[in-house]
Coordinates of C-alpha atoms and ligand atoms in Angstrom, one line a residue:
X1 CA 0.0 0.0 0.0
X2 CA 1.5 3.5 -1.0
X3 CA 2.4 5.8 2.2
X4 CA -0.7 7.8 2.8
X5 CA -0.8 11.5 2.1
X6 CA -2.3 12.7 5.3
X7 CA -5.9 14.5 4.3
X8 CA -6.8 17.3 5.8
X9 CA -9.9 16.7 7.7
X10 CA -12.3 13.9 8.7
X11 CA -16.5 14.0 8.7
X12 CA -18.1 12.5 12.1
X13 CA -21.5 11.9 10.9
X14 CA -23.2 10.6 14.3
X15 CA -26.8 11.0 15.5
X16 CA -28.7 13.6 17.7
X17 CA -30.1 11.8 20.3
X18 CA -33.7 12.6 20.9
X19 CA -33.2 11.7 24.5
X20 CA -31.5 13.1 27.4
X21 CA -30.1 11.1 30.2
X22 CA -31.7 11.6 33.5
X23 CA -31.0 11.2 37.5
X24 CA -32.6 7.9 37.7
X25 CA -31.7 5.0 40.0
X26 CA -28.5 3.8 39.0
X27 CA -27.8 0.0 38.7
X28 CA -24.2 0.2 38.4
X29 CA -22.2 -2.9 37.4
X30 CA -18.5 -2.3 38.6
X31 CA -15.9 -4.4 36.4
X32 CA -15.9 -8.5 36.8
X33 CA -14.2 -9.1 39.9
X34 CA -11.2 -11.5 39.6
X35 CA -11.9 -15.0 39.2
X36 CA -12.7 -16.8 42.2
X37 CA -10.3 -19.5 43.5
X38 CA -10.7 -22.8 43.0
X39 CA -12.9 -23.9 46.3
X40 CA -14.6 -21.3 46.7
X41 CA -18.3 -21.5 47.4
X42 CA -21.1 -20.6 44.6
X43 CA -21.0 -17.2 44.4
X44 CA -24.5 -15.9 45.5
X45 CA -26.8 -15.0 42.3
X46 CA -26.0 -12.9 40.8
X47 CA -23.3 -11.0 42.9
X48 CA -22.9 -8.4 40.3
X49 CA -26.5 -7.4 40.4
X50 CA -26.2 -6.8 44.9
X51 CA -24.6 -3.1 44.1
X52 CA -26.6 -0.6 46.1
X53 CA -28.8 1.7 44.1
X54 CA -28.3 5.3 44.5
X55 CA -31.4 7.1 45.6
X56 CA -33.8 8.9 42.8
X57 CA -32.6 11.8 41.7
X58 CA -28.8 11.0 43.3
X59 CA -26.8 13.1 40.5
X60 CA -23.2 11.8 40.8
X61 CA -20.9 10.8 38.7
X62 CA -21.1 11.1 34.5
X63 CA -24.1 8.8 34.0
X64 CA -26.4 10.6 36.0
X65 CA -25.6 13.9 34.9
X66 CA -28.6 15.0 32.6
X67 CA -26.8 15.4 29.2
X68 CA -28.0 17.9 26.2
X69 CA -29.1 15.8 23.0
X70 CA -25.8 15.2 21.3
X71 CA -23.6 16.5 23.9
X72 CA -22.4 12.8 24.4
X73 CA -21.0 12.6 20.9
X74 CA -19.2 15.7 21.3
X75 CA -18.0 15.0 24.7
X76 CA -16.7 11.4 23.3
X77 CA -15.6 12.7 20.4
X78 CA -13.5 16.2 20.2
X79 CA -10.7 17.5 21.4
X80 CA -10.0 21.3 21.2
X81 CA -9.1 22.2 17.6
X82 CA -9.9 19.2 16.2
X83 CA -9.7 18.5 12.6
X84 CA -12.4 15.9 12.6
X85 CA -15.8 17.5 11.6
X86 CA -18.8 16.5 13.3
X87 CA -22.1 16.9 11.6
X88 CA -25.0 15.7 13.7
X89 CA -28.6 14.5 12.3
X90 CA -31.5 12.1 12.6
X91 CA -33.2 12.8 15.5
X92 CA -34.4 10.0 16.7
X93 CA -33.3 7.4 13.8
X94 CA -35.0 9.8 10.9
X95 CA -32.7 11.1 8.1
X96 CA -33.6 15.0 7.9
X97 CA -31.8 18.1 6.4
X98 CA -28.9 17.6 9.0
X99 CA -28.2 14.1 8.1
X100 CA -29.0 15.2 4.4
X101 CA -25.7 18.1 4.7
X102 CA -23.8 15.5 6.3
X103 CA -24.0 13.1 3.1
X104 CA -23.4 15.8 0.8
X105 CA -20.2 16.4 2.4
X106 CA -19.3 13.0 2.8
X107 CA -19.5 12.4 -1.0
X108 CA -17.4 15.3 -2.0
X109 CA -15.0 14.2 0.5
X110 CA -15.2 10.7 -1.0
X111 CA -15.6 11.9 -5.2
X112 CA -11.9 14.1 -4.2
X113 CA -9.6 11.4 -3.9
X114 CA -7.4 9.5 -5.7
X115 CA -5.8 6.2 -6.4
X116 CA -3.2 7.3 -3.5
X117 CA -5.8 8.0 -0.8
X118 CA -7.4 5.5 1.3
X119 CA -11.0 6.1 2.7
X120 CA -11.5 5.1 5.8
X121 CA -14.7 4.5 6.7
X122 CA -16.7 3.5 10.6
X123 CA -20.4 2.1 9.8
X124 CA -22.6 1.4 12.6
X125 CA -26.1 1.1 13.3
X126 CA -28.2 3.9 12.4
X127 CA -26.1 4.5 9.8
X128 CA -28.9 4.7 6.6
X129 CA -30.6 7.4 8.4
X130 CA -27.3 9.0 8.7
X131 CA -26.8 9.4 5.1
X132 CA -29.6 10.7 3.3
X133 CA -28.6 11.1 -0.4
X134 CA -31.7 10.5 -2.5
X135 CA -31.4 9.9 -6.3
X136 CA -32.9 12.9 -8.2
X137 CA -35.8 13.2 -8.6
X138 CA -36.7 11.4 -5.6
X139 CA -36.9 14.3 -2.8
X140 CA -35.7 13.3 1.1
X141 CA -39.3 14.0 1.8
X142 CA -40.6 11.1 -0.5
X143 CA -37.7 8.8 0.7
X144 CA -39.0 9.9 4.3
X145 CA -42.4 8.9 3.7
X146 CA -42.0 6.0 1.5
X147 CA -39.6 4.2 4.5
X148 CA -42.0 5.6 7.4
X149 CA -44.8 3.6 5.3
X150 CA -43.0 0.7 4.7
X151 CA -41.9 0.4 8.7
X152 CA -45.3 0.9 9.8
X153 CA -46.4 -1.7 7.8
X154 CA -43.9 -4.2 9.4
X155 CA -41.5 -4.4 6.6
X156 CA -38.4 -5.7 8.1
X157 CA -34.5 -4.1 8.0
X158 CA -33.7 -6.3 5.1
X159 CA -36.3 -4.8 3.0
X160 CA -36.5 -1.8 4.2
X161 CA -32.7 -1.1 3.1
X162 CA -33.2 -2.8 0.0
X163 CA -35.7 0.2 -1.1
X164 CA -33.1 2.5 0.6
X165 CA -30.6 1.6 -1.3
X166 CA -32.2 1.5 -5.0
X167 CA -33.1 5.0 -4.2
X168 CA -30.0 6.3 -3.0
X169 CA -26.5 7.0 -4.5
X170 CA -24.4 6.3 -1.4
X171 CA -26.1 3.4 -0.2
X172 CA -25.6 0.0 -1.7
X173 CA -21.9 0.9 -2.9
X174 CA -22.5 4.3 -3.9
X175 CA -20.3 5.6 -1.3
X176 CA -17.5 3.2 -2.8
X177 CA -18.2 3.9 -5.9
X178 CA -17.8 8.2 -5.6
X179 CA -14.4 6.6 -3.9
X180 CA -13.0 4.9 -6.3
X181 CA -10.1 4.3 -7.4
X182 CA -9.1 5.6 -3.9
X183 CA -8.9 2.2 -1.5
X184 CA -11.7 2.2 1.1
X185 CA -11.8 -0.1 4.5
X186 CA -14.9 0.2 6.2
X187 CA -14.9 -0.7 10.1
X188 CA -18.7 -2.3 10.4
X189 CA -20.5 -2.9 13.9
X190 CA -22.9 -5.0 12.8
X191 CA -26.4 -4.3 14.2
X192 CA -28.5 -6.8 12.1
X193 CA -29.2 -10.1 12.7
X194 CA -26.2 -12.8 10.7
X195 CA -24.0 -9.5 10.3
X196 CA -25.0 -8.9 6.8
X197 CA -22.5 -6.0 5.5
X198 CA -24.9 -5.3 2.5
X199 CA -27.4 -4.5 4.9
X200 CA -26.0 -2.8 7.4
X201 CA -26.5 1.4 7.6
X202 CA -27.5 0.1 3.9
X203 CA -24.2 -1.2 2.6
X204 CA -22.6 2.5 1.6
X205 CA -19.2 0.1 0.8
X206 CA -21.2 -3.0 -0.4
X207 CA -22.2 -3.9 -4.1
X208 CA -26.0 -4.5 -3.9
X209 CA -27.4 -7.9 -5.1
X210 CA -30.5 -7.0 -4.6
X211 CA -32.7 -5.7 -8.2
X212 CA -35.4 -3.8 -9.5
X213 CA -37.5 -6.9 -9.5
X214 CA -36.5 -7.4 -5.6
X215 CA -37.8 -3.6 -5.1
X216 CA -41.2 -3.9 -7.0
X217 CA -41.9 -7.5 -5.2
X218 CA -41.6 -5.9 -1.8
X219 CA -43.8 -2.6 -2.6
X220 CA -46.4 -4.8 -3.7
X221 CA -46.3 -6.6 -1.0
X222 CA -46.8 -4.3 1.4
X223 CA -49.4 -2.6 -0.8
X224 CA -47.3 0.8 -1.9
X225 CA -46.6 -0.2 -5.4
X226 CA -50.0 2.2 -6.7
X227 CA -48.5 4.9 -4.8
X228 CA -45.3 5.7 -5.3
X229 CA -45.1 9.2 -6.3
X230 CA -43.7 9.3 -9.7
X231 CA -40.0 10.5 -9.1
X232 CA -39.4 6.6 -7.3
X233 CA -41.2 5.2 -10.4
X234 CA -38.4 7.1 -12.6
X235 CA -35.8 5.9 -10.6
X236 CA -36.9 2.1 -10.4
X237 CA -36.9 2.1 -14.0
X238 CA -33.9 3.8 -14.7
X239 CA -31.8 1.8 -12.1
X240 CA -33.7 -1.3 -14.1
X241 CA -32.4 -0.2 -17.6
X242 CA -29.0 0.5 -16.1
X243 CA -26.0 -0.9 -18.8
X244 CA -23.2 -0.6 -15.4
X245 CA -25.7 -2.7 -12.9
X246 CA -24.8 -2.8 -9.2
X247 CA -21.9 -0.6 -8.1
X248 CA -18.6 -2.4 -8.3
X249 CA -16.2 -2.8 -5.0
X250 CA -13.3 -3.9 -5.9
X251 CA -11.1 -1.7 -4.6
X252 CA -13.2 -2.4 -0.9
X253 CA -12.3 -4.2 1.7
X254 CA -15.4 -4.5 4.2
X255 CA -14.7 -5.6 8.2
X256 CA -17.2 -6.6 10.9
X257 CA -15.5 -5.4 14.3
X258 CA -18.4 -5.2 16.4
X259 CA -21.4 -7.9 16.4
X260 CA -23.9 -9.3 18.6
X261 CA -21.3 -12.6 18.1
X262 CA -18.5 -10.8 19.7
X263 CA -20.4 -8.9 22.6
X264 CA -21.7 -12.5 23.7
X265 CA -18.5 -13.8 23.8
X266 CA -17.2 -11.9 25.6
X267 CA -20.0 -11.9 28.2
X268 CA -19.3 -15.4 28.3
X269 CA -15.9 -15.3 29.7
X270 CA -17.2 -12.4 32.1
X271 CA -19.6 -14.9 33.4
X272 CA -17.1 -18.0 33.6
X273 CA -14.6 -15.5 35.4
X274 CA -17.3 -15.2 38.0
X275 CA -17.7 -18.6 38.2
X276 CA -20.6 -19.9 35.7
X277 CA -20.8 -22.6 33.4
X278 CA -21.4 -20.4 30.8
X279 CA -23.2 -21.0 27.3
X280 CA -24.2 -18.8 24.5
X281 CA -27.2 -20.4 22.4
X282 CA -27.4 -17.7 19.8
X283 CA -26.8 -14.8 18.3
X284 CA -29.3 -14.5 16.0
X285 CA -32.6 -15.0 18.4
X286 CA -35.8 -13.3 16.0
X287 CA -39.9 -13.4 16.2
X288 CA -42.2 -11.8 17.9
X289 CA -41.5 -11.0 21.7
X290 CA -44.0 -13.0 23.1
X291 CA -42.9 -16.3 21.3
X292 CA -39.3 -15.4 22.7
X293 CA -40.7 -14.8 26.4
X294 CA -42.5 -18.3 26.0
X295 CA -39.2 -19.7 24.5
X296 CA -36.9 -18.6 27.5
X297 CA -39.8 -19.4 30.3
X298 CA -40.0 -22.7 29.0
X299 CA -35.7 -22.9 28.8
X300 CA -36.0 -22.0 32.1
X301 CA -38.2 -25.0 33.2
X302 CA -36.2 -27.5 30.7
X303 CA -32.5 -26.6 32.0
X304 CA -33.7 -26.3 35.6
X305 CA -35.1 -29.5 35.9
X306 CA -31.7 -30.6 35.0
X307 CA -30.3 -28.5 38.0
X308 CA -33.0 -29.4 40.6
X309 CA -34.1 -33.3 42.4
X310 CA -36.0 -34.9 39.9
X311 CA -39.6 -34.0 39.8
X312 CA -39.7 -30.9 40.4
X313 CA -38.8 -29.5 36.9
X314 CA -40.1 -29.4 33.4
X315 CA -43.0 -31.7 32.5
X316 CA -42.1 -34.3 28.9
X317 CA -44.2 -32.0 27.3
X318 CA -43.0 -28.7 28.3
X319 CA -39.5 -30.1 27.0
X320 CA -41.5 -31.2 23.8
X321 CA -42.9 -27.8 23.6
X322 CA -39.5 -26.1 24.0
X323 CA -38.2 -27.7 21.0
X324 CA -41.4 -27.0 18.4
X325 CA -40.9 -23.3 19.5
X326 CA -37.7 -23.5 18.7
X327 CA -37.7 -25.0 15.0
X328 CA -40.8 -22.1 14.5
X329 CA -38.6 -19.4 15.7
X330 CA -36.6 -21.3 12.8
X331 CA -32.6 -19.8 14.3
X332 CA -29.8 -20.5 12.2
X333 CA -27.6 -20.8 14.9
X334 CA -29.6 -22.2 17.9
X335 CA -26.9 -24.4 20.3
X336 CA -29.6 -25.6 22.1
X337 CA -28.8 -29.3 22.6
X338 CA -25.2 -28.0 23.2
X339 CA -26.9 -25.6 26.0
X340 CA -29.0 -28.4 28.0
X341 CA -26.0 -31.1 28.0
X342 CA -23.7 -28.2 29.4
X343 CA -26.6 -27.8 32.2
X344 CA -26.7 -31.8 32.8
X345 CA -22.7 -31.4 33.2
X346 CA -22.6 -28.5 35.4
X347 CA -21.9 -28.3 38.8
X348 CA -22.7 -25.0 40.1
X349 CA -24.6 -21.9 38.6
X350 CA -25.0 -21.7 34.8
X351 CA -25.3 -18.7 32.4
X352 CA -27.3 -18.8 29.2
X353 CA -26.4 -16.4 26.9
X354 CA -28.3 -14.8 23.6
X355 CA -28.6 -11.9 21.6
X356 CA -30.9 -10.4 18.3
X357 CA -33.6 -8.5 18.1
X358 CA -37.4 -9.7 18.8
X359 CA -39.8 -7.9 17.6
X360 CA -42.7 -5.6 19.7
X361 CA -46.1 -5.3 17.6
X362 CA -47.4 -2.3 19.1
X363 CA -50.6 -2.3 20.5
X364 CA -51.0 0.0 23.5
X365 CA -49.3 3.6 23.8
X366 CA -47.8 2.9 27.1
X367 CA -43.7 3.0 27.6
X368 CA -41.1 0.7 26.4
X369 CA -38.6 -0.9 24.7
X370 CA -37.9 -4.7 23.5
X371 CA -35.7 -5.3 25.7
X372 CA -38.3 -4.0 29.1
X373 CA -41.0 -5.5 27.9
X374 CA -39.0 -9.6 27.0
X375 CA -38.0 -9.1 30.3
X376 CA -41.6 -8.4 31.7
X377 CA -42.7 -10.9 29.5
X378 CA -40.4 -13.3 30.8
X379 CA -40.9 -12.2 34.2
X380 CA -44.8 -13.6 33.7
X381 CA -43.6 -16.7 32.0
X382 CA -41.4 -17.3 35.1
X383 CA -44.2 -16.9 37.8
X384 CA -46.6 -19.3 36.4
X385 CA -45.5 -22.4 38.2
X386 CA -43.1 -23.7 40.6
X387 CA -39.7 -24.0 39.4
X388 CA -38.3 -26.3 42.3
X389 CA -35.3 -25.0 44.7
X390 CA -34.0 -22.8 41.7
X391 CA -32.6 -19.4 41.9
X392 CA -33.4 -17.3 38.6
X393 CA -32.5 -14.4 37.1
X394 CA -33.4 -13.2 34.0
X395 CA -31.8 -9.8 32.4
X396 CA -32.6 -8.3 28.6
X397 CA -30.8 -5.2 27.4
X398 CA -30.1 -3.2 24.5
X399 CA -25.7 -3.1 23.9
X400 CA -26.4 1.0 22.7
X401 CA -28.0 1.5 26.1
X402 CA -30.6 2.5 25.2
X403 CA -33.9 0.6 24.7
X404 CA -37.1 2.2 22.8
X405 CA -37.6 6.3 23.7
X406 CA -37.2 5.5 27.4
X407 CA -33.8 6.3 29.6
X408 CA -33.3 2.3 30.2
X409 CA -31.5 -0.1 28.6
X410 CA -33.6 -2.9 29.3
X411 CA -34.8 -5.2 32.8
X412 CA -34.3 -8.3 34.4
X413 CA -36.7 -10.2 36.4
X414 CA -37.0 -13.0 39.0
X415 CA -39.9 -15.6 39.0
X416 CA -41.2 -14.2 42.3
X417 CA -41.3 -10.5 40.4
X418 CA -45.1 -11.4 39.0
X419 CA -46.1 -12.1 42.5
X420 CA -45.0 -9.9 44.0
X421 CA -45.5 -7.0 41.5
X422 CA -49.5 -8.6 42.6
X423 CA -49.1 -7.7 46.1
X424 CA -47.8 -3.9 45.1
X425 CA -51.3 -3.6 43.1
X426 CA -49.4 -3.8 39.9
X427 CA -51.1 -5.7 37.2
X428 CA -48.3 -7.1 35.0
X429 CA -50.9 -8.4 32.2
X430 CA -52.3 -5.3 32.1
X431 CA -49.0 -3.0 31.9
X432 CA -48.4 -5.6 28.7
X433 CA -51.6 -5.2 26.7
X434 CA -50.9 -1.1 26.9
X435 CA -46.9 -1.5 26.0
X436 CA -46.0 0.1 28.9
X437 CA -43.1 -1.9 30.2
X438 CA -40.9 0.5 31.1
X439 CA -44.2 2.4 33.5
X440 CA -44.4 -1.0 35.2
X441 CA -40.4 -1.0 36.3
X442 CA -40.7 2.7 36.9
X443 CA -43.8 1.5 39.7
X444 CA -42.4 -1.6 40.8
X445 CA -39.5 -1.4 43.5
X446 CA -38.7 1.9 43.0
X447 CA -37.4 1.4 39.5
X448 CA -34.6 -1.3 41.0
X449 CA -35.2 -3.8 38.2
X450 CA -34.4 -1.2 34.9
X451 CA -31.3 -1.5 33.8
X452 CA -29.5 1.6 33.4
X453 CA -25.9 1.5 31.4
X454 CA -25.5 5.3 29.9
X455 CA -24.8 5.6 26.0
X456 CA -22.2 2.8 25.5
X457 CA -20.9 3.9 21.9
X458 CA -22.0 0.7 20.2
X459 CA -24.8 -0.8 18.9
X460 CA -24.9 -4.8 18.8
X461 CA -28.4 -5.4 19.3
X462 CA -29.5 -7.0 22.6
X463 CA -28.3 -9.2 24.9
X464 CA -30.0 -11.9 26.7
X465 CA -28.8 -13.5 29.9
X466 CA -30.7 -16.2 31.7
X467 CA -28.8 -17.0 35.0
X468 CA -29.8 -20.8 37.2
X469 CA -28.5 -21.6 40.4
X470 CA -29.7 -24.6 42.0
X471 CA -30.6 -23.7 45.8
Ligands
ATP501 N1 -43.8 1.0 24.3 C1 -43.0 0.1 23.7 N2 -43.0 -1.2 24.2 C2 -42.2 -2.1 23.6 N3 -41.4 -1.9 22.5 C3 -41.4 -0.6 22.0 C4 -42.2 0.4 22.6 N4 -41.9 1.5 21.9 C5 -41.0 1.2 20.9 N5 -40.7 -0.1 21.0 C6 -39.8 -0.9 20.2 O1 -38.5 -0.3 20.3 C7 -37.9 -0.4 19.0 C8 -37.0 0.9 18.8 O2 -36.0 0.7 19.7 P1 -34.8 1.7 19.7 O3 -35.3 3.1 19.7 O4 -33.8 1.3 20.7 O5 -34.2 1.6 18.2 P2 -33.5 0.3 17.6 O6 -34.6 -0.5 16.9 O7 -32.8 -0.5 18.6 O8 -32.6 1.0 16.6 P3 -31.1 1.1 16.8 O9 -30.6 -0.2 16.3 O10 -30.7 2.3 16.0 O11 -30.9 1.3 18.3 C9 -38.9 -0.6 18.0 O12 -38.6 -1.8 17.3 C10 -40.2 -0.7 18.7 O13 -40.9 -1.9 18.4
DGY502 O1 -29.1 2.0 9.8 C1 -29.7 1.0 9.4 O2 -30.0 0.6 8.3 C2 -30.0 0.0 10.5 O3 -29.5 0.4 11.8 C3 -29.5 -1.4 10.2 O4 -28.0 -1.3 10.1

């Protein structure tokens, strides 16, 4: 590779966060203490989680301070005099006029290089928003619409980034493309489910496979193909009649450095180091929430009754259950024979590890996020029956720190929380039919079951952490 000519300047492009942090109760999780010797008695569970919370309102330390929108960025980011320019945009996971300069820039940067450069380039989640360049005619407003439409109709990321990226001339390789020949390396942190880099933040350095035909196929599905306004029609058909086809990346070289993969791996050694028999089953968990909550309660019962006198576990046909839910979930990477014979095998307290992204259908307008209301969810599961002289904790949270427009990053829940959230007057079923997880942790125990990280600087999806400990 030749020596680099140092450029003059870099573009940030990050997003304004909608939300401000709060003084909230903190759950602060201190670093994983050293591993315990050998001999040493079963670590209560989970120690990690026994940290006392600081009072409502407590305002110490960074986390608690409340924050302007997009003052984290900056504080992360810049030093004094920095040559690195920040543009910030989509609010709230929308591209808009910010996000819309931002791209603008980032292309002239990227059409003003030569075979000498090298572009180097950091995608993470959030990243389509971030780079609004609609192909003309199409206006950002239409684009706006067109993708609100499509979300609210339940199109997923996969093809809602394939319409993205037919419309746009940075997504899908166009950003490579304005590049070329300059080399580009693109740094991904992969926030989609099976890490794929012509999906993610809508590929900007990855050739699109995807066609016209794939574009028409998924309007009409979700009943939009009548109407589009005309400038998308003039596009679809141009990109259709196109001699070049799909943007060529040769001169790319794309890298996944983040991923929901990595995260729980290394949560996995974290939990070994404090002295579980630690698993991960998958990394790639999808479907609705409630079929998730069902699949974990019922994990809970199958794996315990391993850990527990027999009897007092899972029924034959709970464990029969547990595996037709999971071939519907249909997971590519599901360990989950690998998961129960590491529970049969264990000695002491185990850790089950997972991570994706479940889906919420909305139906209330109360507060919350995935990750609040699995854990709810699985919080009711738990409490249904008896699970036997078995601790449990369950814990769901989103790796940005952040989970849905609410301050938390997610929950976790014990099989006595249903039960006793009863005796507080707090009607679990009912904070679930409105979507309003997150009002239910606020009520129950003083808010000491959210899970509150700060802005962590990734995005990996969620994380999902069953812990059992037989008594
Ligand atoms: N009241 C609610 N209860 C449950 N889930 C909700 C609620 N409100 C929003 N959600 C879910 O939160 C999700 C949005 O979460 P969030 O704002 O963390 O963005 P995200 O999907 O994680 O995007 P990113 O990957 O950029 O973080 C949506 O999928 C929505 O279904
Ligand atoms: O920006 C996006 O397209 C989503 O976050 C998926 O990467």
């Amino acid at each position: 590779m030749k020596p680099m000519k140092p450029k003059g300047y870099s573009i940030q492009a990050c997003q304004r966060s909608g939300r401000s942090q709060s003084p909230q109760p903190q759950l602060l999780l201190p670093t994983a203490p050293r591993p315990a010797p050998a001999g040493t008695p079963t670590p209560p569970l989970p120690p990690h989680f026994r940290i006392p919370l600081r009072p409502p309102g407590s305002t110490s330390g960074p986390r608690s301070r409340k924050l302007r929108p997009g003052a984290v960025e900056r504080e992360m980011l810049l030093k004094p005099h920095s040559r690195v320019q920040v543009f910030e945009g989509a609010e709230d996971n929308l591209p808009d006029r910010d996000a819309l300069r931002a791209a603008v820039a980032i292309r002239q940067l990227a059409e003003g290089l030569t075979a000498d450069d090298l572009l180097l380039v950091l995608i993470s989640g959030g990243g389509s928003a971030l780079l609004p360049a609609p192909i003309p005619p199409v206006t950002l407003e239409e684009k706006q619409t067109l993708t609100k439409l499509l979300a609210a109709r339940g199109a997923n990321i996969q093809e809602l980034n394939t319409i993205r990226k037919a419309l746009s001339q940075l997504k899908g390789g166009g950003l490579a493309q304005a590049a070329y020949p300059a080399q580009v390396v693109s740094l991904i942190l992969s926030d989609v489910v099976g890490d794929p880099v012509e999906v993610i933040a809508s590929g900007p350095t990855v050739a699109s496979v995807h066609s016209v035909q794939d574009c028409l196929h998924i309007l009409n599905h979700y009943g939009l193909r009548a109407a589009l306004p005309r400038s998308v029609k003039t596009v679809l058909a141009r990109s259709d009649s196109d001699p070049h086809g799909p943007h060529s990346c040769g001169h790319v070289l794309n890298v996944i450095i983040g991923s929901n993969a990595l995260a729980l791996a290394e949560a996995q050694q974290q939990a070994e180091a404090l002295g579980y028999r630690a698993v991960v089953l998958s990394a790639a968990i999808q479907g609705d929430v409630k079929s998730v909550a069902r699949f974990y309660g019922l994990l809970t019962r199958v794996a315990g009754a391993h850990l527990t006198p027999p009897g007092t576990g899972a029924s034959v046909e709970e464990e029969a259950q547990l595996w037709e839910l999971a071939a519907e979930l249909q997971l590519p990477d599901l360990q989950l024979k690998e998961a129960l014979e590491a529970v049969v095998g264990a000695e002491g307290p185990v850790c089950l590890l997972a991570g994706g992204e479940p889906t919420v259908q909305l139906q209330g307008s109360g507060k919350g996020g995935r990750n609040q209301e699995l854990a709810l969810r699985v919080g009711a599961e738990l409490g249904q029956r008896p699970l036997g002289p078995l601790e449990v904790l369950f814990l769901s949270g989103g790796t940005d720190g952040q989970d849905g427009p609410t301050e938390a990053a997610g929950a976790w829940v014990v099989p006595e929380l249903a039960s006793q959230a009863a005796a507080d007057g707090l009607d679990v079923a009912a904070f679930l039919s409105r979507n309003d997880s997150h009002t239910f942790f606020r009520c129950f125990r003083g808010g000491a079951h959210l899970l509150h990280t700060g802005l962590t600087g990734t995005n990996v999806m969620d994380a999902h952490l069953l812990f059992l400990r037989p008594r």
